[in-house]
XYZ file of C-alpha atoms in Angstrom:
775
model
C -36.772 23.343 -8.150
C -33.362 23.203 -9.826
C -30.874 20.839 -8.221
C -27.948 22.406 -6.396
C -24.810 21.552 -8.380
C -22.486 19.172 -6.586
C -19.145 20.723 -5.621
C -15.990 19.511 -7.251
C -14.484 16.510 -5.510
C -10.975 15.089 -5.891
C -10.284 11.819 -7.640
C -12.398 8.863 -6.676
C -15.271 10.824 -5.164
C -18.272 10.359 -7.423
C -20.979 11.179 -4.922
C -24.712 10.958 -5.488
C -25.716 13.929 -7.593
C -28.676 14.645 -5.354
C -27.927 16.538 -2.117
C -28.285 14.907 1.287
C -29.056 16.431 4.664
C -27.853 15.660 8.186
C -30.245 13.430 10.058
C -30.857 12.390 13.656
C -31.127 8.680 14.314
C -32.743 6.779 17.166
C -30.832 3.574 17.868
C -31.874 0.500 19.841
C -29.004 -1.674 20.983
C -29.267 -4.944 22.882
C -26.851 -5.760 25.664
C -25.497 -9.245 26.197
C -24.411 -10.819 29.454
C -21.190 -12.763 29.716
C -18.112 -12.809 31.901
C -15.681 -15.276 30.343
C -12.723 -14.311 28.193
C -13.653 -16.710 25.393
C -16.780 -14.775 24.294
C -14.696 -11.596 24.143
C -12.211 -13.223 21.788
C -15.016 -14.661 19.696
C -16.524 -11.226 19.196
C -13.504 -10.294 17.096
C -14.443 -12.813 14.415
C -18.109 -13.404 15.274
C -19.648 -10.129 16.482
C -23.176 -11.411 16.084
C -22.573 -13.345 19.329
C -23.222 -10.075 21.149
C -26.748 -9.753 19.789
C -28.700 -11.927 22.228
C -32.138 -11.159 23.596
C -32.007 -8.494 26.339
C -32.532 -9.574 29.920
C -33.638 -6.091 31.004
C -35.864 -3.415 29.438
C -34.174 -1.906 26.423
C -32.958 1.659 26.736
C -33.162 4.050 23.808
C -30.075 6.020 22.884
C -30.016 8.867 20.379
C -27.008 8.773 18.070
C -26.442 11.702 15.782
C -24.884 11.019 12.411
C -24.759 12.851 9.120
C -24.322 12.181 5.471
C -20.679 13.212 5.646
C -19.700 10.123 7.658
C -17.423 7.581 5.982
C -20.235 5.038 5.648
C -22.651 7.601 4.200
C -20.028 8.761 1.694
C -19.392 5.174 0.653
C -23.109 4.593 0.099
C -23.514 7.816 -1.876
C -20.461 7.270 -4.088
C -21.369 5.466 -7.297
C -18.093 3.546 -7.243
C -18.370 2.671 -3.534
C -15.218 4.528 -2.593
C -14.035 3.683 0.930
C -12.754 6.624 2.991
C -10.493 6.259 6.032
C -10.560 9.499 7.994
C -7.666 11.157 9.794
C -9.190 10.203 13.134
C -9.313 6.538 12.107
C -5.706 6.639 10.882
C -4.393 8.088 14.138
C -6.691 6.549 16.740
C -4.297 3.711 17.630
C -1.168 5.817 18.026
C 0.578 4.566 14.872
C 3.369 6.707 13.457
C 3.943 4.688 10.261
C 1.489 4.757 7.407
C 2.012 1.048 6.749
C 0.860 0.173 10.291
C -2.288 2.311 9.980
C -3.234 0.848 6.580
C -2.777 -2.684 7.887
C -5.847 -2.174 10.107
C -8.162 -1.099 7.255
C -10.689 -3.722 6.074
C -9.944 -4.980 2.573
C -6.316 -3.736 2.591
C -3.289 -6.008 3.000
C 0.190 -4.708 3.808
C 3.273 -6.881 3.404
C 6.236 -5.716 5.443
C 9.179 -8.103 5.228
C 12.497 -6.640 6.247
C 12.789 -3.164 4.737
C 10.250 -3.788 1.970
C 6.586 -2.681 2.171
C 3.757 -3.322 -0.290
C 0.047 -2.376 -0.205
C -2.470 -4.734 -1.820
C -6.210 -4.812 -2.611
C -7.811 -8.195 -3.188
C -4.472 -9.728 -2.306
C -2.955 -8.315 -5.514
C 0.331 -6.464 -5.198
C 3.235 -6.229 -7.627
C 1.859 -3.022 -9.161
C -1.772 -4.149 -9.510
C -2.673 -1.833 -6.607
C -1.656 1.734 -7.397
C -0.641 4.339 -4.839
C -1.762 7.917 -5.459
C -0.945 11.185 -3.722
C -3.805 13.670 -3.945
C -5.222 11.793 -6.933
C -1.964 11.633 -8.889
C 0.319 8.604 -9.297
C 3.020 8.335 -6.652
C 6.403 9.008 -8.267
C 8.879 6.198 -8.963
C 11.050 5.533 -5.951
C 8.269 6.600 -3.540
C 7.904 4.573 -0.335
C 5.258 4.720 2.381
C 7.853 6.199 4.729
C 8.212 9.206 2.407
C 4.923 10.691 3.709
C 4.597 10.948 7.509
C 1.295 9.575 8.746
C 0.582 12.811 10.584
C 0.619 14.763 7.279
C -2.440 12.916 5.911
C -6.039 14.092 6.017
C -7.604 10.837 4.810
C -7.091 7.770 2.626
C -9.466 6.979 -0.257
C -9.715 3.383 -1.475
C -11.291 2.500 -4.810
C -11.589 -0.996 -6.246
C -10.979 -1.374 -9.964
C -9.887 1.163 -12.551
C -11.405 4.572 -13.279
C -11.100 7.102 -16.076
C -8.840 9.189 -13.820
C -6.427 6.306 -13.142
C -6.743 3.411 -15.555
C -3.306 2.157 -14.453
C -4.895 0.343 -11.513
C -6.136 -3.174 -12.207
C -6.891 -4.079 -8.580
C -7.659 -0.521 -7.471
C -6.107 2.587 -5.981
C -5.108 3.802 -2.528
C -5.183 7.604 -2.632
C -3.222 9.421 0.091
C -4.799 12.847 0.623
C -2.559 15.281 2.491
C -3.815 17.818 5.007
C -5.255 21.067 3.704
C -5.296 24.489 5.286
C -7.991 25.259 7.835
C -9.648 28.489 8.916
C -9.580 27.238 12.495
C -6.451 27.957 14.486
C -4.422 24.762 14.808
C -1.616 24.182 17.300
C -0.964 20.500 18.018
C 2.078 18.729 19.392
C 2.769 14.976 19.515
C 5.648 13.055 21.051
C 6.136 9.303 20.689
C 8.713 6.821 22.016
C 8.779 3.133 21.120
C 10.922 0.009 21.326
C 11.089 -3.272 19.402
C 13.827 -5.919 19.655
C 15.399 -3.588 22.216
C 15.847 -0.879 19.565
C 14.688 2.670 20.478
C 12.424 4.761 18.257
C 11.257 8.340 18.764
C 9.152 10.847 16.834
C 8.004 14.419 17.451
C 5.529 16.353 15.315
C 4.003 19.835 15.303
C 1.000 21.024 13.284
C 0.268 24.731 12.924
C -2.379 26.580 10.954
C -4.641 29.620 10.886
C -6.531 32.029 8.648
C -4.964 35.184 7.214
C -7.543 37.375 5.534
C -8.955 35.440 2.564
C -6.124 32.921 2.832
C -5.411 30.023 5.150
C -2.085 28.380 5.861
C -0.767 25.266 7.552
C 2.561 23.748 8.440
C 3.368 20.244 9.624
C 6.828 19.317 10.944
C 7.978 15.809 11.855
C 11.341 14.711 13.274
C 12.020 11.021 13.820
C 14.827 8.674 14.757
C 14.224 4.942 14.456
C 16.410 1.924 15.015
C 14.963 -1.272 13.601
C 16.019 -4.898 13.482
C 14.726 -7.816 11.410
C 16.135 -11.229 12.382
C 15.488 -14.253 10.195
C 16.371 -17.923 9.891
C 16.811 -19.492 6.442
C 17.287 -23.186 5.660
C 18.265 -24.190 2.113
C 18.855 -27.628 0.657
C 19.665 -29.369 -2.609
C 18.164 -32.744 -3.535
C 19.332 -34.879 -6.421
C 17.514 -37.808 -8.028
C 19.401 -41.050 -7.773
C 18.627 -41.717 -11.463
C 16.343 -40.146 -14.039
C 12.785 -41.321 -13.467
C 13.648 -43.319 -10.316
C 11.458 -41.194 -8.055
C 13.956 -41.287 -5.175
C 16.094 -38.302 -4.183
C 19.069 -37.720 -1.912
C 19.843 -34.521 -0.014
C 23.315 -33.560 -1.197
C 23.551 -30.217 0.607
C 21.691 -28.435 3.393
C 22.712 -25.376 5.362
C 21.090 -22.884 7.712
C 21.557 -19.120 7.484
C 21.263 -16.974 10.589
C 20.317 -13.589 9.159
C 19.887 -10.158 10.701
C 19.105 -6.831 9.069
C 19.575 -3.568 10.953
C 18.711 0.014 10.141
C 18.910 3.382 11.813
C 17.083 6.203 10.068
C 17.018 9.844 11.145
C 14.537 11.966 9.217
C 13.070 15.464 9.010
C 9.821 16.164 7.150
C 7.789 19.289 6.432
C 4.358 19.821 4.893
C 3.749 23.553 4.178
C 0.405 24.456 2.599
C -1.513 27.574 1.681
C -4.889 28.308 0.072
C -6.852 31.351 -0.950
C -10.553 31.644 -1.797
C -12.633 34.595 -3.021
C -15.984 35.117 -4.706
C -16.057 36.632 -8.200
C -19.134 38.807 -7.601
C -21.396 36.726 -9.889
C -22.055 33.909 -7.461
C -18.924 32.032 -8.487
C -15.669 31.475 -6.713
C -11.917 31.517 -7.352
C -9.576 29.328 -5.361
C -5.803 28.823 -5.394
C -3.697 26.499 -3.286
C -0.119 25.339 -2.757
C 0.787 22.047 -1.108
C 4.316 20.712 -0.613
C 5.871 17.730 1.150
C 9.584 17.489 1.842
C 11.521 14.751 3.610
C 15.223 14.230 4.226
C 16.347 10.903 5.672
C 19.759 9.455 6.432
C 20.064 5.707 7.059
C 22.855 3.499 8.319
C 22.449 -0.240 8.473
C 23.106 -3.470 6.715
C 22.808 -7.220 7.059
C 24.848 -10.073 8.495
C 24.573 -13.692 7.385
C 26.183 -16.700 9.046
C 25.718 -20.011 7.171
C 25.988 -23.270 9.075
C 26.437 -26.490 7.034
C 24.068 -29.306 8.057
C 24.485 -31.843 5.254
C 27.167 -31.994 2.589
C 29.741 -29.341 1.758
C 29.467 -25.772 3.071
C 28.372 -23.023 0.640
C 31.014 -21.054 -1.233
C 30.396 -18.054 1.037
C 29.837 -19.210 4.620
C 29.478 -15.674 6.066
C 29.019 -12.153 4.802
C 28.709 -8.684 6.256
C 27.023 -5.890 4.283
C 27.105 -2.257 5.393
C 24.659 0.172 3.785
C 24.422 3.951 3.927
C 21.517 5.778 2.313
C 20.549 9.410 1.931
C 17.011 9.914 0.616
C 15.471 13.220 -0.431
C 11.790 13.466 -1.294
C 10.071 16.602 -2.570
C 6.513 16.799 -3.818
C 4.970 20.098 -4.882
C 1.491 20.859 -6.159
C -0.045 24.157 -7.331
C -3.723 24.397 -8.148
C -6.027 27.127 -9.486
C -9.745 26.629 -9.998
C -12.817 28.681 -10.814
C -16.371 27.541 -10.111
C -19.286 29.494 -11.555
C -22.706 29.986 -10.022
C -24.230 27.182 -12.139
C -21.673 24.638 -10.901
C -19.297 24.721 -13.893
C -15.727 24.218 -12.771
C -12.338 24.844 -14.400
C -9.203 23.572 -12.734
C -5.471 23.639 -13.531
C -2.970 21.568 -11.536
C 0.799 21.507 -11.824
C 2.660 18.849 -9.843
C 6.353 18.171 -9.452
C 8.014 15.224 -7.710
C 11.649 14.428 -7.094
C 12.994 11.399 -5.285
C 16.753 11.033 -4.949
C 18.673 8.228 -3.303
C 22.448 8.217 -2.733
C 23.825 4.895 -1.602
C 27.156 3.363 -0.748
C 27.588 -0.212 0.373
C 30.406 -2.555 1.257
C 30.301 -6.371 1.381
C 32.860 -8.711 2.936
C 32.526 -12.482 2.525
C 34.367 -15.478 3.969
C 34.377 -19.206 3.245
C 34.040 -21.987 5.845
C 37.758 -21.775 6.702
C 37.479 -18.059 7.433
C 39.385 -17.045 4.305
C 38.128 -13.841 2.618
C 36.427 -14.674 -0.700
C 34.571 -11.407 -1.455
C 35.435 -7.725 -1.122
C 32.999 -5.394 -2.872
C 32.244 -1.660 -2.828
C 29.213 -0.176 -4.613
C 28.423 3.512 -4.995
C 25.084 4.344 -6.537
C 22.729 7.207 -7.172
C 19.162 7.133 -8.451
C 17.041 10.206 -9.194
C 13.382 10.155 -10.251
C 11.676 13.330 -11.476
C 8.134 13.812 -12.716
C 6.300 16.911 -13.929
C 2.569 16.653 -14.576
C 0.095 19.203 -15.910
C -3.621 18.451 -15.515
C -6.630 20.369 -16.862
C -10.098 19.498 -15.553
C -13.452 20.796 -16.739
C -16.674 19.839 -14.965
C -20.058 21.009 -16.224
C -23.644 20.207 -15.170
C -25.844 19.200 -18.110
C -29.339 19.827 -16.896
C -30.587 18.494 -13.588
C -29.385 14.938 -13.888
C -26.044 15.010 -15.704
C -22.549 16.140 -14.904
C -19.818 15.973 -17.528
C -16.126 15.639 -16.629
C -13.327 16.259 -19.113
C -9.660 15.882 -18.222
C -6.371 16.367 -20.042
C -3.022 15.202 -18.671
C 0.581 15.477 -19.757
C 3.429 14.000 -17.779
C 7.180 14.012 -18.243
C 9.147 11.521 -16.158
C 12.839 10.761 -15.995
C 14.901 8.263 -14.037
C 18.686 8.572 -13.912
C 20.790 5.939 -12.253
C 24.506 5.314 -11.887
C 26.263 2.392 -10.253
C 29.984 1.831 -9.761
C 31.025 -1.558 -8.404
C 34.600 -2.313 -7.374
C 35.692 -5.803 -6.316
C 39.019 -7.379 -5.432
C 40.130 -10.656 -6.976
C 41.050 -12.550 -3.797
C 43.145 -15.760 -3.912
C 40.695 -18.666 -3.937
C 37.789 -16.241 -3.760
C 34.683 -15.703 -5.862
C 35.132 -14.210 -9.356
C 35.489 -10.428 -9.174
C 33.252 -8.165 -11.248
C 34.013 -4.469 -11.684
C 31.251 -2.351 -13.212
C 30.590 1.237 -14.154
C 26.946 1.426 -15.260
C 24.783 4.411 -16.152
C 21.092 4.408 -17.061
C 18.745 7.130 -18.270
C 15.035 6.486 -18.851
C 12.540 9.058 -20.181
C 8.778 8.627 -20.309
C 6.173 10.955 -21.816
C 2.513 10.326 -21.126
C -0.528 11.963 -22.714
C -4.054 11.190 -21.569
C -7.578 12.442 -22.099
C -10.682 11.212 -20.314
C -14.387 11.925 -20.577
C -16.978 10.915 -18.016
C -20.704 11.470 -17.586
C -22.324 11.245 -14.133
C -26.007 10.587 -14.676
C -28.862 10.448 -12.150
C -31.213 8.029 -13.911
C -33.776 8.380 -11.107
C -33.866 9.454 -7.468
C -32.683 5.927 -6.579
C -30.325 5.090 -9.436
C -27.141 6.761 -10.621
C -24.742 5.780 -13.385
C -21.232 6.732 -14.469
C -19.880 6.112 -17.940
C -16.580 7.213 -19.381
C -13.468 6.374 -21.315
C -9.783 7.138 -20.953
C -7.324 7.312 -23.859
C -3.644 7.206 -23.005
C -0.369 7.114 -24.902
C 2.971 6.379 -23.293
C 6.337 6.741 -24.984
C 9.532 5.544 -23.283
C 13.186 5.988 -24.167
C 15.776 4.085 -22.123
C 19.506 4.318 -22.738
C 22.715 3.341 -20.982
C 26.351 2.533 -21.451
C 25.898 -1.248 -21.087
C 22.898 -1.933 -23.367
C 21.339 -0.736 -26.574
C 18.745 2.045 -26.489
C 15.184 0.824 -25.887
C 12.200 2.730 -27.322
C 8.560 1.815 -26.809
C 5.171 3.395 -27.494
C 1.884 2.133 -26.106
C -1.674 3.272 -26.846
C -4.250 2.208 -24.294
C -8.021 2.558 -24.042
C -9.812 2.235 -20.706
C -13.638 2.324 -20.711
C -15.517 2.500 -17.388
C -19.194 1.887 -16.617
C -20.639 1.962 -13.088
C -24.161 1.714 -11.725
C -25.558 2.340 -8.224
C -29.161 1.699 -7.208
C -31.133 1.785 -3.963
C -34.302 -0.307 -4.368
C -37.374 0.546 -2.326
C -37.906 -1.396 0.871
C -34.721 -0.628 2.815
C -32.743 -3.470 1.240
C -29.515 -1.517 0.886
C -27.449 -0.077 -1.951
C -26.278 -2.212 -4.884
C -23.295 -1.218 -7.022
C -21.852 -2.776 -10.173
C -18.877 -1.665 -12.235
C -17.155 -2.778 -15.422
C -13.780 -1.306 -16.319
C -10.695 -1.974 -18.396
C -7.399 -1.129 -16.776
C -3.759 -1.752 -17.482
C -0.392 -1.960 -15.775
C 2.717 -0.597 -17.449
C 6.141 -2.178 -16.907
C 8.400 -0.274 -14.551
C 11.597 1.257 -16.020
C 13.742 -1.267 -14.144
C 11.654 -4.088 -15.673
C 12.414 -2.877 -19.203
C 16.083 -1.936 -18.881
C 18.299 -5.049 -19.288
C 20.211 -4.334 -16.112
C 21.162 -6.982 -13.554
C 20.248 -6.658 -9.876
C 22.518 -9.069 -7.991
C 22.025 -10.513 -4.484
C 24.883 -11.054 -2.056
C 24.390 -14.820 -2.376
C 23.400 -15.916 -5.891
C 21.665 -19.305 -5.972
C 18.714 -20.798 -7.915
C 16.539 -19.663 -4.981
C 18.070 -16.149 -4.820
C 19.037 -15.427 -8.434
C 19.943 -12.116 -9.999
C 17.183 -10.069 -11.674
C 17.268 -8.599 -15.163
C 14.909 -6.396 -17.148
C 13.397 -7.237 -20.520
C 13.040 -4.537 -23.226
C 10.323 -6.564 -25.007
C 7.797 -6.362 -22.164
C 4.243 -5.350 -23.067
C 1.705 -3.752 -20.704
C -0.767 -5.945 -18.867
C -4.417 -5.328 -19.730
C -7.382 -6.445 -17.680
C -11.165 -6.373 -17.693
C -12.587 -6.021 -14.180
C -16.086 -6.640 -12.886
C -16.666 -5.158 -9.414
C -19.835 -5.300 -7.337
C -20.939 -4.484 -3.794
C -23.938 -4.380 -1.487
C -24.113 -2.072 1.534
C -26.898 -1.908 4.096
C -27.462 -0.601 7.587
C -28.382 -3.260 10.153
C -30.451 -1.875 13.055
C -29.940 -5.089 15.014
C -26.197 -4.433 15.129
C -26.357 -0.855 16.304
C -29.150 1.336 15.035
C -31.524 2.138 12.191
C -30.197 3.726 9.026
C -26.869 1.950 9.237
C -25.287 4.594 11.473
C -24.636 2.134 14.274
C -24.572 -1.193 12.420
C -23.693 -1.961 8.831
C -22.800 -4.769 6.464
C -20.822 -4.433 3.231
C -20.303 -7.283 0.780
C -18.028 -6.668 -2.196
C -16.524 -8.851 -4.881
C -14.371 -8.620 -7.990
C -13.492 -10.766 -10.996
C -10.531 -9.826 -13.209
C -9.291 -11.227 -16.499
C -5.656 -10.217 -17.080
C -3.837 -10.497 -20.395
C -0.055 -10.527 -20.896
C 0.507 -10.991 -17.170
C 4.122 -10.166 -16.243
C 5.984 -12.900 -14.346
C 9.562 -14.099 -13.849
C 11.250 -17.000 -15.601
C 14.521 -18.539 -14.493
C 17.417 -18.634 -16.919
C 20.297 -21.030 -16.242
C 23.670 -19.867 -17.564
C 26.239 -22.565 -16.710
C 28.974 -20.742 -18.647
C 28.627 -17.597 -16.507
C 30.883 -18.080 -13.487
C 29.698 -14.866 -11.814
C 25.908 -15.041 -12.251
C 24.762 -18.497 -13.398
C 21.089 -17.940 -12.445
C 19.010 -14.964 -13.604
C 15.304 -14.129 -13.265
C 13.975 -12.280 -16.298
C 10.585 -10.582 -16.555
C 8.339 -11.698 -19.408
C 4.684 -11.754 -20.530
C 3.279 -15.110 -19.411
C -0.173 -15.157 -21.027
C -3.506 -14.882 -19.230
C -4.570 -14.919 -15.595
C -7.836 -14.827 -13.647
C -8.182 -13.237 -10.207
C -11.228 -13.146 -7.933
C -11.942 -11.753 -4.472
C -14.919 -11.637 -2.095
C -15.025 -9.454 1.035
C -17.445 -9.169 3.949
C -17.408 -6.253 6.405
C -19.534 -5.941 9.542
C -19.565 -3.148 12.087
C -21.831 -2.189 14.978
C -22.016 -1.651 18.733
C -23.481 -3.268 21.844
C -25.150 -0.811 24.211
C -24.052 -2.282 27.557
C -20.541 -2.956 26.287
C -18.315 -4.678 28.838
C -20.086 -3.144 31.847
C -21.103 -6.604 33.067
C -17.604 -8.022 32.584
C -15.095 -5.366 33.608
C -15.395 -2.749 36.377
C -15.542 0.825 35.156
C -16.583 -0.010 31.584
C -19.073 2.566 30.281
C -20.806 3.268 26.989
C -21.226 0.900 24.064
C -18.770 -1.703 22.869
C -17.933 -0.729 19.276
C -16.705 -3.447 16.954
C -15.931 -4.161 13.339
C -14.837 -7.305 11.529
C -13.922 -8.206 7.971
C -13.138 -11.343 6.012
C -11.715 -11.419 2.490
C -11.237 -14.487 0.275
C -8.890 -14.343 -2.739
C -8.164 -16.698 -5.623
C -6.179 -16.489 -8.863
C -5.122 -18.808 -11.675
C -2.518 -18.634 -14.430
C -4.075 -20.054 -17.573
C -0.849 -20.655 -19.522
C 1.324 -22.161 -16.790
C 1.140 -25.940 -16.524
C 1.480 -26.898 -12.853
C -0.486 -28.166 -9.866
C -1.279 -24.733 -8.360
C -0.671 -22.038 -11.001
C -1.509 -18.716 -9.345
C -0.330 -15.138 -8.956
C 2.470 -14.975 -6.371
C 1.999 -13.843 -2.758
C -1.799 -13.701 -2.785
C -3.167 -14.871 0.611
C -6.168 -17.183 0.361
C -8.018 -15.235 3.033
C -7.537 -12.208 5.300
C -9.536 -11.655 8.504
C -9.525 -8.591 10.760
C -11.395 -7.595 13.898
C -11.426 -4.617 16.239
C -13.072 -3.766 19.589
C -13.307 -0.324 21.260
C -14.528 0.302 24.809
C -14.571 3.405 27.034
C -13.897 3.338 30.774
C -15.428 6.540 32.026
C -14.966 9.858 30.222
C -11.152 9.756 30.389
C -10.141 6.220 29.382
C -10.441 4.508 25.988
C -9.241 1.067 24.922
C -8.865 -0.735 21.598
C -8.001 -4.325 20.728
C -7.543 -5.788 17.272
C -6.683 -8.993 15.462
C -5.284 -9.561 11.975
C -4.926 -13.029 10.500
C -4.243 -14.205 6.978
C -4.227 -17.572 5.321
C -1.454 -19.257 3.371
C -0.455 -18.377 -0.185
C 0.728 -20.935 -2.727
C 1.749 -20.292 -6.330
C 3.389 -22.499 -8.939
C 5.288 -20.253 -11.338
C 7.096 -20.693 -14.651
C 10.473 -22.435 -14.881
C 9.592 -25.082 -12.290
C 9.413 -22.563 -9.433
C 7.065 -22.634 -6.439
C 6.538 -19.858 -3.883
C 4.477 -20.241 -0.710
C 3.774 -18.210 2.424
C 2.536 -19.675 5.696
C -0.538 -18.390 7.517
C 0.129 -15.701 10.126
C -1.631 -13.653 12.771
C -0.989 -10.786 15.184
C -2.822 -8.918 17.946
C -2.805 -5.152 18.620
C -3.973 -3.236 21.667
C -3.828 0.301 23.044
C -5.175 2.298 25.964
C -5.587 6.099 26.116
C -5.957 8.516 29.004
C -7.502 11.960 28.369
C -6.629 14.139 31.394
C -7.950 17.336 29.777
C -9.475 18.499 26.484
C -7.043 18.170 23.570
C -4.630 16.082 25.645
C -4.017 12.347 25.342
C -1.516 9.860 26.744
C -1.512 6.535 24.884
C 0.231 3.193 25.400
C 0.070 0.870 22.401
C 1.329 -2.636 21.657
C 1.569 -3.797 18.038
C 2.175 -7.356 16.772
C 1.392 -9.013 20.098
C 1.776 -12.815 19.958
C 2.617 -12.497 16.265
C 3.642 -15.494 14.206
C 6.760 -15.470 12.074
C 6.509 -14.447 8.428
C 7.518 -17.643 6.655
C 8.269 -17.929 2.941
C 9.009 -21.226 1.189
C 10.591 -21.569 -2.244
C 11.253 -24.491 -4.563
C 13.036 -24.710 -7.909
C 13.257 -27.883 -10.004
C 16.069 -28.052 -12.594
C 17.855 -30.609 -14.747
C 21.609 -30.671 -14.191
C 23.852 -33.152 -16.005
C 20.814 -35.210 -17.000
C 19.475 -35.529 -13.450
C 16.574 -33.777 -11.809
C 17.747 -31.465 -9.033
C 15.436 -29.682 -6.592
C 16.371 -26.673 -4.475
C 14.240 -25.804 -1.424
C 14.331 -23.019 1.150
C 12.395 -21.937 4.224
C 12.852 -18.287 5.201
C 11.330 -17.199 8.529
C 11.340 -13.513 9.531
C 10.778 -13.197 13.252
C 8.394 -10.606 14.683
C 8.328 -9.095 18.151
C 5.942 -6.757 19.947
C 6.399 -3.041 19.281
C 5.653 -0.996 22.425
C 4.843 2.683 21.903
C 4.130 5.479 24.406
C 2.853 8.768 22.970
C 1.644 12.150 24.206
C -0.625 14.500 22.234
C -1.549 18.029 23.218
C -2.757 21.312 21.856
C -0.982 24.534 22.792
């Protein structure tokens, strides 16, 4: 009998070509006695402690699952794509996407001050690529640009693919909500506080069918006040004589730092789709999807420097006031036609615009309280991208499916910056600037991929992506920079399920690349308020080349009946690993300019040779039938749990040092989560996230390290009626500070001088109360 053609799936979803059917599962779960708190904590990192021999006759519970579950999709996908559903994203009451992603196994999120970065395998700095509906997120995009409530799911893929070769570590694809034929009327209200600062958010989701069309509309209004206090200690040590081995601290001072921000934002996500048969067994479908966000921010930072040893710094105190207006607009139009034999044609047109208007003012004083700095900066940055994509998908017999894609993208970044400073008596040197930048990028790409069912138990994917990128950067303070890059990205993946219920094995080989960002290429300076060897200015390098990497990814996934039920619906283990060989890795090198009185220290990007990176991850999930019924009154149903542990390593081959490694890569990341019901109306969750230290010796005698850290999360929900929920959540309970240590070794006047700093960002519990209801 001919195989039913698989429907078209968005990026990253290479499902098994052979159809699957829903199935009923009979699960046996063993209960464990225990009343102390210590075993409960241990279950977060050692869930197998729950699986003791039962003291009473085992009850049989029927659990119904289907092949559309996240675990089943991950098993069926040749690349092992991990899917985080909307329910999983919202089940803890988070309103920020960064907080929801932080809970996902295998994903790390760094959030220091106002900066946020998502990493796979501990690799950030552009190695992990963010996508929106399968297309690269535009320059200037931040996680706050898309409200969490506007997402349908998140798709996570390790390694590169023919659709997105610009992803050495992998991709995190943010899929927005689509229209639904079911009437939707949901309302959510949330209030929170952290460091005594109030936060509030309200959202409404509407949708319904209208003839052959469906429509949806999401609206989010938010007002958040945030605070990030920090303590920084810096010191300078000087050798008594060259080669003596003894050093004297000549200067040490502590900085009491605080950043504040208040952001008021409005966001909308209108969407529409239409579907109709063509009379020959085929189907036409059109859709529109837009996201808009307007945000106004007021904030800044205050630094007070206290001398401990030696003379005070040139600027003993400073006060920066920042005002931002951000506008984000993403639009996508799509038309596709699928014939009766499964052949699909698709055209997508996407447009993104991110605009940021900023004005800032900085006042600085020396130790005597005399003004030494008075600076005003007005800036504007606009990023625009227009992308046209053509996709053709065609079955080739029973066991093949061919994908062909063509892409053309036009991107432009315009930036202006006017800096006005006063030359104060006895103050720091004044610098007045009027800078304008204009960067254009044109990208052409074609990819070809063949999905092949080698046998009922083995599937393979092979393909190649060819890409050409041309950039043209100009400005009034540097010469025009032109670059052209041709890149080839082959991909080969294999998935097999041996007989004997031993699980699914996957192996992938791919070649990806990472292009320099426009700001990395343009020779523009980005200056900190306090310029020191530890906090130097940053400057682009027009000679940067793309990074290229070969990646070998593998995984094993198997259901474990002993942890929850047969077939892997209740219990499951996933082991995944990756090995990457990176060429022309982009790092920073410190340039010392003693003749420059304004900016004597500058970090410049450059290609630093080769690097190796490896990661190994273990995920376990399951449930215990009796749950906490023997420990806590009112506990009913199973105790559901999941844990994960990831180990990361990297090495820079061409940097001579004790610990040459990629910066800010934690040695290990562990996560755990417990869920327990208390009757039909109460639900509870508790989670733990911990990560190990990170240590990297970098070029130019620099060292960067991060201390280990951990945090607890908990929430409780009350469901008084169907489609109604009241939730109290606590995030970053008992959280450790985020501590960064830096060291720079230089030679000044023939003597070795070492600069050290310890920067500790303090964290406090975020309390959130939310109400959800249909209407």
